[in-house]
Steps between C-alpha positions, in 0.01 A plus 500: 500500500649378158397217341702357268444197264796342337494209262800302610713472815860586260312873430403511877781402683682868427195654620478260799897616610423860412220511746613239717142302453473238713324174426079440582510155642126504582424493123424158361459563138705808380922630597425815682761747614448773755605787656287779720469731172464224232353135445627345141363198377668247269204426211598273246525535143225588285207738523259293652749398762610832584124656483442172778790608701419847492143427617615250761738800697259801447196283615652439841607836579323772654568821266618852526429799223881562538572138396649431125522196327771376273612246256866492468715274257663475154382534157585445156508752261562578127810549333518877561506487902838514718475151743548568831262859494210547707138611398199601660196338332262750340309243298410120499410327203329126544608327230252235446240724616609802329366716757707774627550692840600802636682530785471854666841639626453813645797590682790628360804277443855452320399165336446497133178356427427244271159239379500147551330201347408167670545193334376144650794316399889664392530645181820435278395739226523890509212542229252326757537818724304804481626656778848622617544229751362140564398272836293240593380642847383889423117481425425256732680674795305821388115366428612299937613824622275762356219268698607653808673789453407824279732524146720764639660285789584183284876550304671285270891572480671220258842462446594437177721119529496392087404629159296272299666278262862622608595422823394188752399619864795360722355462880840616616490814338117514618530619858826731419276680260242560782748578750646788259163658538388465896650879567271646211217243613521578830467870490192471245332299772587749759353777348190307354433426876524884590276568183277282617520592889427896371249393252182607732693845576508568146126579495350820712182433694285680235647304246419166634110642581535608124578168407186335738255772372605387143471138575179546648339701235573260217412168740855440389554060584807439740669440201444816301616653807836401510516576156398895585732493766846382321386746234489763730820348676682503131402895410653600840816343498537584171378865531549588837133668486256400720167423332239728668419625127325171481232690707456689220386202247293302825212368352129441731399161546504263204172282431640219262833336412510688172488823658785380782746355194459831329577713798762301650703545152461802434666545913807278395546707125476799798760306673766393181513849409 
């Protein structure tokens, strides 16, 4: 299943005719479109309304390790970027936080990618961005969706509507500039669903009791975990190796935290190499 959270019905409605979504009538609070493969869900605008939204959809659904989970609309950007182009979202940038996230694309794909910062009201000046691109929705959508999902099934793809300062977003021109995009959209999705649907082939059986031998040996939390496991999931798609020579570096069983936080990084240096 695909998930998709959209901030405003005039970005959703070319996804809802691509798809041919059909309207959730048994859903009092949100606009919900649905088809067998994909449920999108009109959010709002704003981080914590999209974060809400994003929450309220993955909450009530029963969920599958080949599911993804995307946020899909416009953005602004600086002077430098081409309106109507497409990006996949490599980092988020909370403005009034200043925290930062990384999202964790591992497939390969024929989107440029590009950083984006969240801002919790529009911006009118270019020198107020730090990032490539600017929205309202990003961070929030991320901090909802990473909740229930792990990192490397949440995407971001923002199509650039406006550069800051220059040009004024014109709704009609809002869902053409989707629309333009659907074919290239559509195909990511398609093969982010078979990465996802392959991901558990991608590991032999002695790598997987590698990767349990490890996380028992260091006590690793259920957190740490899924950290050694995307690291081990990032060397082999980018490698192609397999990473038995872990065996090599296994350590015995740990007896305090200090000894686990030393081991387990000196396993992911093993693993960035």
């Amino acid at each position: 299943m695909v998930y998709m959270a959209v901030s405003l019905y005039v970005e959703a409605k070319p996804i809802i005719e691509y798809y041919d979504l059909k309207k959730d009538v048994d859903d009092r609070f949100y606009q919900i479109f649905k088809s067998d493969n994909m449920t999108l869900i009109i959010t709002g605008v704003g981080k914590i309304a999209c974060a809400v939204a994003t929450s309220h959809i993955l909450s009530r659904n029963l969920l599958f390790d080949e599911d993804i989970v995307i946020n899909m609309g416009i953005c602004g950007a600086k002077n430098d970027v081409q309106i109507g182009t497409a990006y996949i979202i490599n980092k988020i940038k909370d403005a009034s936080t200043g925290k930062d996230y990384y999202t964790d694309v591992l497939l390969k794909h024929e989107f440029y990618e590009n950083s984006i910062e969240t801002f919790d009201k529009p911006i009118e000046d270019a020198s107020e961005l730090e990032e490539a691109l600017c929205d309202m929705e990003s961070s929030g959508f991320y901090l909802s969706a990473s909740k229930y999902v792990e990192q490397h099934r949440i995407f971001l793809i923002k199509v650039v509507s406006d550069r800051i300062g220059v040009d004024i977003v014109d709704k009609n021109v809002v869902s053409c500039l989707i629309e333009k995009n659907l074919d290239k959209i559509d195909m990511f999705i398609k093969r982010a669903q078979d990465f996802m649907k392959n991901e558990n082939e991608i590991f032999k059986r002695d790598e997987l009791d590698l990767i349990d031998e490890i996380s028992c040996n260091l006590k690793l939390t259920k957190s740490l975990r899924e950290m050694l496991y995307k690291a081990c999931l990032h060397y082999k798609v980018r490698t192609g190796k397999d990473i038995l020579f872990l065996k090599n570096n296994a350590v015995g069983t740990v007896n305090n935290k200090k000894e686990r936080g030393k081991y387990f990084e000196l396993i992911l240096s093993y693993l960035k190499q």
